Every structure is written in structure tokens, then in C-alpha cells.
Amino acid sequence: MSAEKVRARLAGSHLRPIGVIRSTLKSRNNAPKQGSEGAPDAWLEVLPWAMNGLHRLEVGDEIIVITWFHRARRDVLQVHPRSDLRNPLTGVFATRSPDRPNPLGLHPVVVHAIDGSRLRIGPIEAIDGTPVVDIKPTLR
Amino acid sequence: MSAEKVRARLAGSHLRPIGVIRSTLKSRNNAPKQGSEGAPDAWLEVLPWAMNGLHRLEVGDEIIVITWFHRARRDVLQVHPRSDLRNPLTGVFATRSPDRPNPLGLHPVVVHAIDGSRLRIGPIEAIDGTPVVDIKPTLR
């Protein structure tokens, strides 16, 4: 299959925000690199039009929140993992670097509370204002 | 934060294919709903420009392949899970339905072989020609 044909299948792939992260983490510089590394809980504010998509989601559910790292660099294909020059240069597809061609973030979290259109989730390293593009049940 | 401001952060979020799935599964109708339900292995053909992103990925690695379901409906917020009307109507964010506002697919697979720019991966329920937008190490 030609690269052109594959690209054509993504012609309509502009992402729509379904919500946004509201967090005490305000900048990428002081955010943990992974949720499991001391990240806080945060609110996921779901936009009004997408609220019906939450039906039957429950407190205690394990979910994967998919974010878009809107500040990431999309022209990066190799990095030193964890920004540590002692780590050998590695392809971004073998790392969790936010800098990558399509800067999607996967965040496995637990739903701690549901308050109308707001979900209390965590732990999550995404910074305040990060757009959310999807929510899925945890992979099994 | 206003919905307009969140939308602005996705202004440049058109996805770029980094590869494509080549599979014996040719149509969504006869594809298993999950990789664990008898899905086959498949080839992930990485596009030439993205190949450097594979550096240090190894046979045996557990990865998550992120696809774009280019045939999905983006206007669906609730479904009967597994297309079974006996299952109660459920918000898409509590299901793995391909029909959802941003039809991203998450596929946890194992790398069985690496042949230049092609990865043999599986099991995976994505059909032939499905665009791939990201590859990440498995969540821990």
C-alpha cells in the first residue's frame, strides 16, 4: 500500500477535544515523567457535548486517558530516554517521550470520583490544560 | 478553561501515518473484536521517513500500537457493547467501540520479528490497511 493511500486515510483525522486536564501541575519542567512517579490526582473536565459518552462509567473503574501533548515537538524520531544523555539514543517508538510524530499520551488511571461532567482521576503526570481526546477501559 | 481554548490546542492535531497494518483480516465484519479473541499476527509496515523511530526496539518487546479506525463513525457517543442489543446502552468512553469521537485504537501486542522496516506483531484485530499513528512500550 502506498504512503499516499495511507495518508489519504488520515485526511479527516483532526482530533476533537472531549475534555481537558485540570491539575496542580502547571509546567512540563516540574511534572513527573510517569503517573507512578509521585504524580497527583487531577480533574478531567469533560466538555458538555461529550458528556453522554460517560454513561455507565463508574467510580473505581480503571481507564486509559488519551491526551494530546500540545507542546511536544513532532519532528523528533530519537531521544535520550528520560532526557539523560547517559542513556543511549533510542527511537521514540521504544520510549514514552512526549516528543514524537503524533504526540499522544496514554495515562492509565483510576476513577476516584464522578461529579457531573468532572472525573477525579489519578495518578496522572499530564499538566494543567492538557487536552483529552479519548477515554477507554483499561487493556486486558 | 473555555472549550474554545482547548480546541485551539488541537489546531495542529492532524495525524500523520507512521505505518500501516498488513493483515489477512480484510473486513471489519469478520474481524475479532479484541486481539485476544483469536486474532492473527500481522505485519506493521513502517513508512521510510519514520524508520529511525524504531531504533533499539527489539524482538520480544511488548508494545502498544495506536491505530486510527478510518472507517469508524465519529458522531456516536453511546453504543450497545459488542453490537449486542441485549447489552444496555453505554457511553463509548466506557467501551472499546471503534465508533467514538476520536477513533483511536489501542492494541497491546508482542514484537515477534523485525525485518527491516516491517514488524511482525500480534495478536491484533486491526484489519488490512489500517493506518498506524504511534507505537509505545507497554504501560506498566
XYZ file of N, CA and C in Angstrom:
840
model
N 0.853 -1.206 0.000
C 0.000 0.000 0.000
C 0.880 1.245 0.000
N 0.571 2.201 -0.878
C 1.430 3.375 -0.998
C 1.257 4.297 0.197
N 2.335 5.058 0.472
C 2.281 6.038 1.565
C 1.168 7.048 1.302
N 0.941 7.378 0.030
C -0.103 8.354 -0.300
C -1.480 7.832 0.098
N -1.716 6.542 -0.158
C -3.017 5.958 0.165
C -3.233 5.929 1.681
N -2.159 5.601 2.420
C -2.281 5.587 3.882
C -2.547 7.002 4.389
N -1.826 7.974 3.819
C -2.058 9.365 4.238
C -3.497 9.785 3.970
N -4.043 9.337 2.835
C -5.419 9.716 2.495
C -6.401 9.215 3.551
N -6.086 8.095 4.187
C -6.983 7.542 5.204
C -6.956 8.360 6.490
N -5.987 9.238 6.608
C -5.913 10.125 7.771
C -6.323 11.547 7.408
N -6.931 11.687 6.221
C -7.286 13.037 5.753
C -8.197 13.741 6.755
N -9.096 13.011 7.385
C -10.046 13.637 8.307
C -9.682 13.442 9.763
N -8.388 13.289 10.060
C -8.003 12.861 11.408
C -7.699 14.007 12.367
N -8.163 15.180 12.074
C -8.027 16.258 13.057
C -8.757 15.846 14.335
N -8.072 15.949 15.485
C -8.653 15.483 16.751
C -9.559 16.550 17.361
N -10.640 16.074 17.980
C -11.552 16.979 18.684
C -11.355 16.776 20.179
N -11.210 17.845 20.960
C -11.096 17.640 22.403
C -12.424 17.128 22.960
N -12.330 16.095 23.807
C -13.528 15.677 24.543
C -13.472 16.217 25.969
N -12.309 16.735 26.369
C -12.188 17.289 27.708
C -10.814 17.874 27.910
N -10.538 18.241 29.161
C -9.258 18.886 29.476
C -8.850 18.491 30.899
N -7.533 18.380 31.117
C -6.996 18.062 32.445
C -6.857 19.348 33.259
N -7.382 19.345 34.472
C -7.154 20.443 35.417
C -6.323 19.882 36.552
N -5.078 20.357 36.655
C -4.118 19.758 37.575
C -3.357 20.824 38.340
N -2.805 20.444 39.479
C -1.895 21.336 40.204
C -0.528 21.400 39.523
N -0.259 20.485 38.590
C 0.997 20.535 37.821
C 0.840 21.583 36.733
N 1.660 22.618 36.787
C 1.467 23.730 35.852
C 2.493 23.771 34.728
N 3.608 23.066 34.846
C 4.585 23.111 33.754
C 5.259 21.763 33.592
N 5.641 21.512 32.334
C 6.263 20.245 31.993
C 7.563 20.044 32.757
N 8.244 21.143 33.063
C 9.552 21.023 33.717
C 9.467 20.352 35.080
N 8.409 20.653 35.845
C 8.345 20.049 37.178
C 7.368 18.891 37.274
N 6.885 18.405 36.120
C 5.963 17.268 36.153
C 6.753 15.962 36.206
N 6.263 14.964 36.964
C 6.898 13.644 36.918
C 6.795 13.079 35.501
N 7.719 12.168 35.148
C 7.682 11.629 33.789
C 6.606 10.556 33.623
N 6.214 9.910 34.709
C 5.162 8.895 34.644
C 4.211 9.101 35.811
N 2.962 8.650 35.638
C 1.983 8.803 36.701
C 2.405 8.113 37.985
N 3.170 7.014 37.835
C 3.554 6.224 39.002
C 4.710 6.845 39.773
N 5.232 7.964 39.289
C 6.402 8.584 39.928
C 6.004 9.802 40.748
N 5.011 9.624 41.610
C 4.625 10.691 42.518
C 3.695 11.726 41.920
N 3.039 11.400 40.812
C 2.105 12.358 40.204
C 0.855 12.492 41.076
N 0.205 13.644 40.988
C -1.007 13.876 41.779
C -2.255 13.326 41.073
N -3.366 13.342 41.781
C -4.655 13.173 41.115
C -5.017 14.491 40.436
N -5.960 14.438 39.520
C -6.357 15.641 38.789
C -7.830 15.515 38.421
N -8.405 16.610 37.948
C -9.753 16.553 37.393
C -9.680 16.432 35.884
N -10.525 15.568 35.329
C -10.737 15.533 33.882
C -12.108 16.170 33.665
N -12.115 17.379 33.083
C -13.373 18.078 32.797
C -13.831 17.706 31.396
N -14.941 16.999 31.331
C -15.467 16.579 30.024
C -16.308 17.718 29.451
N -16.124 18.003 28.160
C -16.881 19.084 27.528
C -18.354 18.682 27.409
N -19.258 19.688 27.472
C -20.695 19.368 27.520
C -21.172 18.440 26.396
N -20.723 18.645 25.171
C -21.228 17.844 24.049
C -20.843 16.373 24.186
N -19.774 16.071 24.942
C -19.281 14.686 25.016
C -19.775 13.937 26.250
N -20.537 14.622 27.104
C -20.935 14.018 28.382
C -21.691 12.696 28.250
N -22.522 12.567 27.213
C -23.277 11.308 27.063
C -22.358 10.105 26.874
N -21.130 10.369 26.469
C -20.174 9.284 26.295
C -19.688 8.685 27.606
N -20.036 9.341 28.742
C -19.602 8.841 30.057
C -20.595 7.845 30.670
N -21.747 7.686 30.038
C -22.818 6.867 30.620
C -22.330 5.464 31.015
N -22.572 5.107 32.253
C -22.216 3.813 32.834
C -20.734 3.706 33.240
N -19.972 4.753 33.066
C -18.632 4.788 33.670
C -18.827 4.938 35.181
N -18.025 4.224 35.976
C -18.272 4.198 37.412
C -17.012 4.477 38.236
N -17.244 4.983 39.440
C -16.158 5.173 40.391
C -15.477 3.822 40.634
N -14.159 3.818 40.611
C -13.405 2.577 40.777
C -12.946 1.979 39.454
N -13.541 2.438 38.339
C -13.133 1.902 37.038
C -11.672 2.255 36.752
N -10.970 1.313 36.132
C -9.623 1.574 35.625
C -9.743 1.956 34.160
N -9.239 3.128 33.820
C -9.374 3.628 32.457
C -8.013 4.075 31.919
N -7.969 4.208 30.590
C -6.813 4.838 29.952
C -7.287 6.156 29.367
N -6.694 7.233 29.839
C -6.984 8.561 29.308
C -5.962 8.848 28.210
N -6.454 9.262 27.046
C -5.554 9.592 25.935
C -5.526 11.104 25.780
N -4.323 11.655 25.901
C -4.158 13.103 25.791
C -3.365 13.455 24.542
N -3.361 14.739 24.239
C -2.545 15.283 23.154
C -1.565 16.259 23.780
N -0.264 15.949 23.657
C 0.766 16.831 24.227
C 0.953 18.013 23.281
N 0.161 19.053 23.519
C 0.117 20.148 22.538
C 1.426 20.936 22.496
N 2.304 20.748 23.479
C 3.587 21.463 23.454
C 4.746 20.604 22.949
N 4.449 19.382 22.537
C 5.529 18.481 22.128
C 6.077 18.852 20.756
N 7.283 18.367 20.483
C 7.879 18.513 19.155
C 7.525 17.281 18.323
N 7.045 17.508 17.104
C 6.608 16.396 16.256
C 7.675 15.969 15.260
N 8.826 16.648 15.263
C 9.882 16.344 14.284
C 10.990 15.494 14.897
N 10.748 14.920 16.069
C 11.780 14.165 16.782
C 11.545 12.669 16.603
N 12.571 11.934 16.156
C 12.446 10.478 15.988
C 13.338 9.699 16.945
N 14.342 10.361 17.549
C 15.200 9.667 18.507
C 15.475 10.587 19.684
N 15.553 9.996 20.863
C 15.805 10.766 22.090
C 16.738 9.983 23.006
N 17.321 10.701 23.947
C 17.984 10.041 25.075
C 16.905 9.825 26.137
N 16.521 8.577 26.441
C 15.406 8.355 27.370
C 15.573 9.118 28.679
N 14.470 9.666 29.139
C 14.381 10.448 30.366
C 15.274 11.683 30.316
N 15.569 12.144 29.081
C 16.383 13.353 28.881
C 17.736 13.240 29.561
N 18.234 12.000 29.703
C 19.516 11.758 30.372
C 20.519 11.330 29.309
N 21.535 12.194 29.079
C 22.477 11.944 27.988
C 23.272 10.660 28.189
N 23.273 10.120 29.422
C 23.957 8.841 29.646
C 23.188 7.678 29.036
N 21.875 7.898 28.772
C 21.081 6.843 28.124
C 21.295 6.919 26.613
N 21.519 5.772 25.955
C 21.821 5.807 24.519
C 20.633 6.320 23.711
N 20.942 6.972 22.606
C 19.936 7.479 21.689
C 18.999 6.324 21.297
N 17.716 6.552 21.403
C 16.716 5.499 21.238
C 15.567 6.036 20.384
N 15.027 5.174 19.504
C 13.875 5.573 18.703
C 12.684 5.914 19.600
N 11.950 6.961 19.239
C 10.842 7.383 20.105
C 9.792 6.291 20.258
N 9.694 5.368 19.289
C 8.679 4.308 19.392
C 9.054 3.237 20.424
N 10.296 3.305 20.909
C 10.709 2.424 22.004
C 10.727 3.175 23.332
N 10.190 4.387 23.355
C 10.187 5.215 24.569
C 8.799 5.828 24.795
N 8.658 6.469 25.966
C 7.428 7.187 26.280
C 7.601 8.695 26.087
N 8.625 9.096 25.351
C 8.871 10.527 25.129
C 7.621 11.239 24.629
N 7.296 12.432 25.174
C 6.177 13.195 24.591
C 6.512 13.738 23.205
N 7.787 13.917 22.919
C 8.191 14.380 21.588
C 8.188 13.182 20.654
N 7.318 13.201 19.629
C 7.125 12.078 18.696
C 6.204 12.570 17.585
N 6.134 11.838 16.463
C 5.371 12.369 15.313
C 3.910 12.693 15.638
N 3.245 11.833 16.398
C 1.876 12.107 16.843
C 1.882 12.058 18.372
N 1.995 13.236 19.021
C 2.253 13.255 20.468
C 1.020 12.926 21.302
N 0.612 11.647 21.221
C -0.487 11.136 22.041
C 0.083 10.622 23.354
N -0.601 10.899 24.446
C -0.200 10.382 25.749
C -1.194 9.350 26.237
N -0.696 8.235 26.767
C -1.568 7.205 27.363
C -1.370 7.234 28.873
N -2.459 7.392 29.596
C -2.385 7.521 31.052
C -3.327 6.528 31.713
N -2.795 5.429 32.262
C -3.671 4.502 32.987
C -3.969 5.091 34.366
N -5.233 5.279 34.658
C -5.635 5.901 35.935
C -6.862 5.184 36.485
N -7.182 5.526 37.732
C -8.406 5.045 38.375
C -9.356 6.228 38.513
N -10.662 5.952 38.314
C -11.686 6.976 38.538
C -11.996 6.997 40.033
N -11.628 8.103 40.705
C -11.829 8.190 42.153
C -13.165 8.826 42.512
N -13.695 9.674 41.634
C -14.985 10.318 41.905
C -15.557 10.816 40.585
N -16.868 10.928 40.544
C -17.552 11.494 39.381
C -18.476 12.589 39.899
N -18.270 13.811 39.397
C -19.042 14.975 39.843
C -19.607 15.647 38.591
N -20.784 15.183 38.162
C -21.362 15.726 36.930
C -20.478 15.390 35.750
N -19.937 16.415 35.093
C -19.095 16.180 33.915
C -17.619 16.126 34.287
N -17.298 16.099 35.588
C -15.897 16.062 36.006
C -15.563 14.707 36.619
N -14.432 14.163 36.190
C -13.946 12.902 36.756
C -12.689 13.200 37.578
N -12.661 12.724 38.814
C -11.432 12.811 39.605
C -10.624 11.553 39.292
N -9.426 11.730 38.730
C -8.626 10.606 38.238
C -7.190 10.730 38.726
N -6.488 9.615 38.705
C -5.070 9.699 39.013
C -4.505 8.343 39.357
N -3.173 8.325 39.625
C -2.282 9.476 39.488
C -1.973 9.764 38.021
N -1.759 11.040 37.701
C -1.547 11.413 36.302
C -0.564 12.573 36.205
N 0.420 12.401 35.314
C 1.524 13.357 35.173
C 1.214 14.459 34.157
N 0.045 14.398 33.498
C -0.288 15.429 32.498
C -0.467 16.780 33.191
N -0.005 17.837 32.521
C -0.056 19.163 33.149
C -1.399 19.832 32.901
N -1.669 20.838 33.713
C -2.909 21.611 33.634
C -3.133 22.132 32.213
N -4.342 21.933 31.704
C -4.665 22.438 30.374
C -4.427 21.451 29.254
N -3.927 20.252 29.567
C -3.672 19.257 28.513
C -5.002 18.764 27.930
N -5.172 18.838 26.618
C -6.404 18.352 26.011
C -6.529 16.832 26.088
N -7.740 16.356 26.341
C -8.038 14.922 26.365
C -8.809 14.584 25.093
N -8.387 13.506 24.410
C -9.046 13.151 23.148
C -9.807 11.828 23.214
N -9.564 11.004 24.236
C -10.324 9.750 24.345
C -10.165 9.179 25.747
N -11.122 8.330 26.111
C -11.103 7.570 27.364
C -11.514 6.155 26.980
N -10.756 5.168 27.485
C -11.082 3.767 27.196
C -10.950 2.936 28.455
N -11.683 1.818 28.534
C -11.409 0.884 29.631
C -9.979 0.361 29.526
N -9.373 0.044 30.669
C -8.004 -0.477 30.675
C -7.885 -1.725 29.812
N -6.760 -1.845 29.119
C -6.473 -3.016 28.292
C -6.334 -4.240 29.174
N -6.822 -5.369 28.714
C -6.691 -6.609 29.489
C -5.897 -7.643 28.710
N -11.239 26.538 32.016
C -10.702 26.786 30.673
C -11.820 26.630 29.649
N -11.931 27.564 28.722
C -13.032 27.528 27.758
C -12.821 26.423 26.730
N -13.956 25.939 26.194
C -13.888 24.918 25.151
C -13.117 25.439 23.943
N -13.248 26.751 23.689
C -12.553 27.334 22.527
C -11.033 27.240 22.720
N -10.585 27.518 23.949
C -9.146 27.475 24.217
C -8.617 26.041 24.083
N -9.405 25.063 24.573
C -8.972 23.668 24.437
C -8.917 23.275 22.963
N -9.938 23.691 22.217
C -9.938 23.372 20.784
C -8.723 23.971 20.086
N -8.343 25.174 20.499
C -7.195 25.834 19.868
C -5.913 25.011 20.060
N -5.840 24.303 21.192
C -4.638 23.499 21.450
C -4.566 22.263 20.559
N -5.678 21.934 19.901
C -5.700 20.811 18.966
C -5.694 21.294 17.516
N -5.412 22.592 17.337
C -5.468 23.157 15.987
C -4.552 22.403 15.028
N -3.394 21.980 15.512
C -2.440 21.311 14.628
C -2.430 19.806 14.781
N -3.559 19.218 15.184
C -3.552 17.804 15.585
C -3.889 16.829 14.472
N -3.749 17.254 13.233
C -3.927 16.289 12.142
C -2.873 15.187 12.297
N -3.310 13.927 12.258
C -2.383 12.815 12.496
C -1.632 12.446 11.218
N -0.373 12.051 11.410
C 0.462 11.604 10.292
C 0.641 10.103 10.413
N 0.413 9.347 9.334
C 0.663 7.907 9.452
C 2.142 7.641 9.640
N 2.484 6.763 10.591
C 3.878 6.314 10.688
C 4.010 4.931 10.077
N 2.864 4.293 9.785
C 2.901 2.967 9.189
C 1.504 2.479 8.887
N 1.429 1.206 8.497
C 0.143 0.621 8.106
C 0.143 -0.863 8.464
N -1.031 -1.368 8.841
C -1.181 -2.786 9.162
C -1.438 -3.577 7.883
N -0.673 -4.648 7.690
C -0.951 -5.586 6.599
C -1.363 -6.896 7.246
N -2.630 -7.268 7.033
C -3.217 -8.396 7.749
C -4.019 -9.274 6.812
N -4.219 -10.514 7.214
C -5.126 -11.403 6.480
C -6.585 -11.032 6.754
N -6.852 -10.220 7.770
C -8.217 -9.748 8.050
C -8.525 -8.614 7.077
N -9.523 -8.839 6.236
C -9.784 -7.853 5.188
C -11.008 -6.986 5.452
N -11.890 -7.381 6.347
C -13.066 -6.536 6.599
C -13.423 -6.542 8.067
N -14.009 -5.418 8.502
C -14.378 -5.255 9.900
C -15.417 -6.296 10.317
N -16.245 -6.733 9.363
C -17.322 -7.662 9.719
C -16.802 -8.988 10.264
N -15.717 -9.488 9.684
C -15.246 -10.792 10.146
C -14.026 -10.694 11.067
N -13.706 -9.471 11.521
C -12.564 -9.320 12.434
C -13.005 -9.586 13.871
N -12.153 -10.241 14.671
C -12.465 -10.370 16.105
C -12.541 -8.976 16.727
N -13.302 -8.857 17.826
C -13.439 -7.530 18.439
C -12.206 -7.158 19.263
N -11.455 -8.145 19.734
C -10.243 -7.869 20.507
C -9.135 -8.799 20.017
N -7.901 -8.357 20.208
C -6.765 -9.167 19.780
C -6.748 -10.532 20.440
N -7.247 -10.584 21.686
C -7.200 -11.831 22.455
C -8.270 -12.824 22.038
N -9.115 -12.437 21.082
C -10.227 -13.305 20.680
C -9.936 -13.984 19.346
N -8.786 -14.596 19.270
C -8.464 -15.375 18.068
C -7.938 -14.554 16.913
N -7.482 -13.347 17.172
C -6.939 -12.525 16.087
C -5.600 -13.096 15.625
N -5.253 -12.823 14.373
C -3.982 -13.324 13.841
C -2.829 -12.369 14.160
N -1.617 -12.803 13.834
C -0.495 -11.876 13.786
C -0.592 -11.101 12.462
N 0.106 -9.990 12.396
C 0.072 -9.153 11.197
C 1.425 -8.477 11.036
N 1.627 -7.846 9.884
C 2.812 -7.009 9.685
C 2.466 -5.560 9.927
N 3.335 -4.872 10.616
C 3.248 -3.416 10.715
C 4.351 -2.875 9.817
N 3.965 -2.286 8.694
C 4.946 -1.715 7.773
C 5.170 -0.257 8.146
N 6.363 0.050 8.603
C 6.687 1.430 8.999
C 7.109 2.200 7.749
N 6.605 3.424 7.599
C 6.937 4.236 6.434
C 8.402 4.673 6.523
N 9.061 4.825 5.361
C 10.503 5.098 5.356
C 10.920 6.270 6.233
N 10.176 7.365 6.227
C 10.604 8.562 6.979
C 10.600 8.325 8.490
N 9.806 7.319 8.945
C 9.657 7.105 10.387
C 10.564 6.011 10.930
N 11.323 5.368 10.035
C 12.111 4.190 10.444
C 13.088 4.449 11.581
N 13.686 5.639 11.613
C 14.645 5.921 12.688
C 13.999 5.876 14.069
N 12.682 5.994 14.123
C 11.972 5.916 15.395
C 11.929 4.520 15.984
N 12.356 3.513 15.184
C 12.340 2.123 15.662
C 13.623 1.721 16.379
N 14.636 2.596 16.336
C 15.967 2.244 16.856
C 15.888 1.717 18.289
N 16.477 0.547 18.512
C 16.545 -0.136 19.812
C 15.256 -0.856 20.199
N 14.240 -0.834 19.345
C 13.084 -1.717 19.544
C 13.563 -3.141 19.242
N 13.122 -4.122 20.058
C 13.675 -5.467 19.917
C 12.588 -6.541 19.850
N 12.961 -7.659 19.220
C 12.077 -8.820 19.203
C 11.794 -9.243 20.645
N 10.529 -9.502 20.925
C 10.127 -9.870 22.279
C 9.543 -8.699 23.061
N 9.762 -7.472 22.568
C 9.216 -6.301 23.271
C 7.684 -6.332 23.256
N 7.098 -5.916 24.373
C 5.652 -5.724 24.439
C 5.381 -4.253 24.157
N 4.563 -4.011 23.143
C 4.294 -2.628 22.729
C 2.792 -2.398 22.615
N 2.428 -1.127 22.584
C 1.052 -0.741 22.267
C 1.090 -0.028 20.926
N 0.381 -0.602 19.970
C 0.249 0.018 18.655
C -1.018 0.873 18.676
N -0.894 2.122 18.257
C -2.059 3.012 18.204
C -2.456 3.193 16.740
N -3.697 2.819 16.451
C -4.199 2.914 15.079
C -5.291 3.981 15.008
N -5.661 4.305 13.790
C -6.791 5.200 13.517
C -7.809 4.390 12.724
N -9.001 4.220 13.308
C -10.053 3.452 12.621
C -10.706 4.359 11.575
N -10.129 4.344 10.372
C -10.545 5.330 9.370
C -11.969 5.103 8.881
N -12.551 3.935 9.183
C -13.934 3.699 8.748
C -14.950 3.910 9.867
N -14.474 4.350 11.043
C -15.391 4.476 12.180
C -16.291 5.706 12.036
N -17.399 5.684 12.791
C -18.285 6.851 12.883
C -17.841 7.702 14.065
N -17.702 9.003 13.836
C -17.216 9.906 14.890
C -18.357 10.632 15.602
N -19.584 10.389 15.191
C -20.728 11.087 15.785
C -21.470 10.223 16.804
N -20.863 9.114 17.221
C -21.521 8.170 18.128
C -20.991 8.372 19.549
N -21.889 8.548 20.528
C -21.473 8.701 21.928
C -21.945 7.553 22.810
N -22.927 6.760 22.324
C -23.384 5.617 23.110
C -23.611 4.433 22.177
N -23.309 3.248 22.681
C -23.460 2.024 21.883
C -23.977 0.900 22.783
N -24.496 -0.134 22.139
C -24.738 -1.394 22.829
C -23.438 -2.198 22.722
N -22.741 -2.437 23.853
C -21.426 -3.092 23.751
C -21.477 -4.388 22.936
N -20.443 -4.574 22.148
C -20.288 -5.737 21.280
C -21.424 -5.840 20.267
N -22.067 -4.692 19.964
C -23.162 -4.656 18.977
C -24.283 -5.616 19.334
N -24.439 -5.921 20.626
C -25.472 -6.856 21.091
C -26.554 -6.045 21.798
N -27.754 -6.022 21.189
C -28.822 -5.171 21.718
C -29.242 -5.570 23.126
N -28.875 -6.781 23.555
C -29.199 -7.179 24.927
C -28.320 -6.460 25.939
N -27.179 -5.917 25.483
C -26.333 -5.132 26.392
C -26.869 -3.706 26.478
N -26.960 -3.152 27.689
C -27.559 -1.824 27.819
C -26.719 -0.753 27.134
N -27.404 0.282 26.648
C -26.745 1.404 26.005
C -25.684 1.966 26.964
N -24.475 2.164 26.447
C -23.317 2.516 27.278
C -22.529 3.617 26.586
N -22.011 4.560 27.364
C -21.174 5.611 26.794
C -19.935 5.020 26.143
N -19.544 5.563 25.000
C -18.403 4.981 24.278
C -17.123 5.027 25.116
N -17.031 5.974 26.073
C -15.799 6.063 26.864
C -15.700 4.949 27.911
N -16.791 4.192 28.073
C -16.759 3.011 28.943
C -16.673 1.738 28.108
N -16.420 1.866 26.809
C -16.349 0.706 25.913
C -15.117 0.805 25.012
N -14.874 -0.280 24.260
C -13.793 -0.306 23.271
C -14.336 -0.096 21.860
N -15.570 0.400 21.740
C -16.161 0.605 20.419
C -15.228 1.384 19.498
N -15.070 0.958 18.224
C -14.300 1.784 17.283
C -15.029 3.082 16.927
N -16.363 3.065 17.053
C -17.133 4.291 16.789
C -17.054 5.179 18.029
N -16.459 6.363 17.895
C -16.223 7.286 19.012
C -15.689 8.595 18.425
N -15.682 9.683 19.199
C -15.322 10.984 18.606
C -13.934 11.012 17.946
N -12.948 10.387 18.592
C -11.613 10.269 18.001
C -11.284 8.781 17.940
N -11.529 8.162 16.778
C -11.461 6.691 16.701
C -10.042 6.133 16.698
N -9.386 6.289 17.860
C -8.057 5.716 18.063
C -8.214 4.297 18.580
N -7.387 3.393 18.094
C -7.374 2.018 18.583
C -6.093 1.750 19.343
N -6.204 1.077 20.489
C -5.018 0.666 21.264
C -4.884 -0.843 21.176
N -3.733 -1.303 20.730
C -3.530 -2.728 20.509
C -2.274 -3.186 21.233
N -2.405 -3.860 22.365
C -1.216 -4.400 23.033
C -0.763 -5.662 22.296
N 0.458 -5.662 21.831
C 0.971 -6.790 21.048
C 2.416 -7.075 21.434
N 2.899 -8.206 20.946
C 4.302 -8.573 21.111
C 4.985 -8.470 19.748
N 6.239 -7.996 19.750
C 7.036 -7.966 18.522
C 7.643 -9.344 18.327
N 7.187 -10.052 17.287
C 7.672 -11.414 17.056
C 8.884 -11.450 16.125
N 9.009 -10.458 15.248
C 10.146 -10.418 14.313
C 10.303 -8.993 13.812
N 11.515 -8.662 13.410
C 11.786 -7.360 12.801
C 12.541 -7.629 11.507
N 11.963 -7.149 10.391
C 12.525 -7.386 9.067
C 12.648 -6.031 8.384
N 13.781 -5.357 8.625
C 13.955 -4.009 8.062
C 12.937 -3.070 8.672
N 12.062 -2.527 7.830
C 11.063 -1.581 8.323
C 9.740 -2.268 8.669
N 9.721 -3.597 8.673
C 8.469 -4.312 8.973
C 8.594 -5.020 10.312
N 7.546 -4.868 11.127
C 7.485 -5.568 12.409
C 6.398 -6.634 12.319
N 6.744 -7.872 12.704
C 5.720 -8.905 12.823
C 5.160 -8.816 14.241
N 3.875 -8.528 14.353
C 3.259 -8.260 15.663
C 1.967 -9.045 15.815
N 1.537 -9.207 17.049
C 0.233 -9.822 17.252
C 0.058 -10.315 18.662
N -1.149 -10.888 18.943
C -2.283 -10.930 18.012
C -2.930 -9.555 17.913
N -3.501 -9.257 16.730
C -4.079 -7.924 16.505
C -5.302 -8.021 15.597
N -6.385 -7.372 16.054
C -7.671 -7.451 15.363
C -7.842 -6.374 14.302
N -6.858 -5.467 14.154
C -6.983 -4.392 13.153
C -6.973 -4.998 11.749
N -7.785 -4.436 10.853
C -7.888 -5.001 9.509
C -6.810 -4.427 8.593
N -6.627 -5.138 7.494
C -5.628 -4.761 6.490
C -5.831 -3.311 6.041
N -4.752 -2.552 6.015
C -4.829 -1.173 5.551
C -5.084 -0.155 6.650
N -5.217 -0.617 7.896
C -5.455 0.326 9.000
C -4.206 1.179 9.235
N -4.346 2.503 9.236
C -3.186 3.364 9.490
C -2.712 3.266 10.942
N -1.396 3.291 11.126
C -0.779 3.292 12.456
C -0.243 4.692 12.725
N -0.544 5.240 13.906
C -0.112 6.610 14.204
C 0.927 6.684 15.326
N 1.096 5.596 16.097
C 2.109 5.632 17.149
C 2.384 4.208 17.625
N 3.563 4.054 18.233
C 3.978 2.803 18.884
C 4.608 3.227 20.197
N 4.211 2.552 21.292
C 4.777 2.879 22.609
C 5.100 1.596 23.349
N 6.049 1.647 24.300
C 6.240 0.496 25.179
C 4.962 0.265 25.987
N 4.710 -0.977 26.350
C 3.533 -1.309 27.149
C 3.531 -0.523 28.450
N 2.326 -0.091 28.858
C 2.153 0.614 30.122
C 2.461 -0.321 31.270
N 3.105 0.202 32.296
C 3.400 -0.604 33.488
C 2.728 0.007 34.698
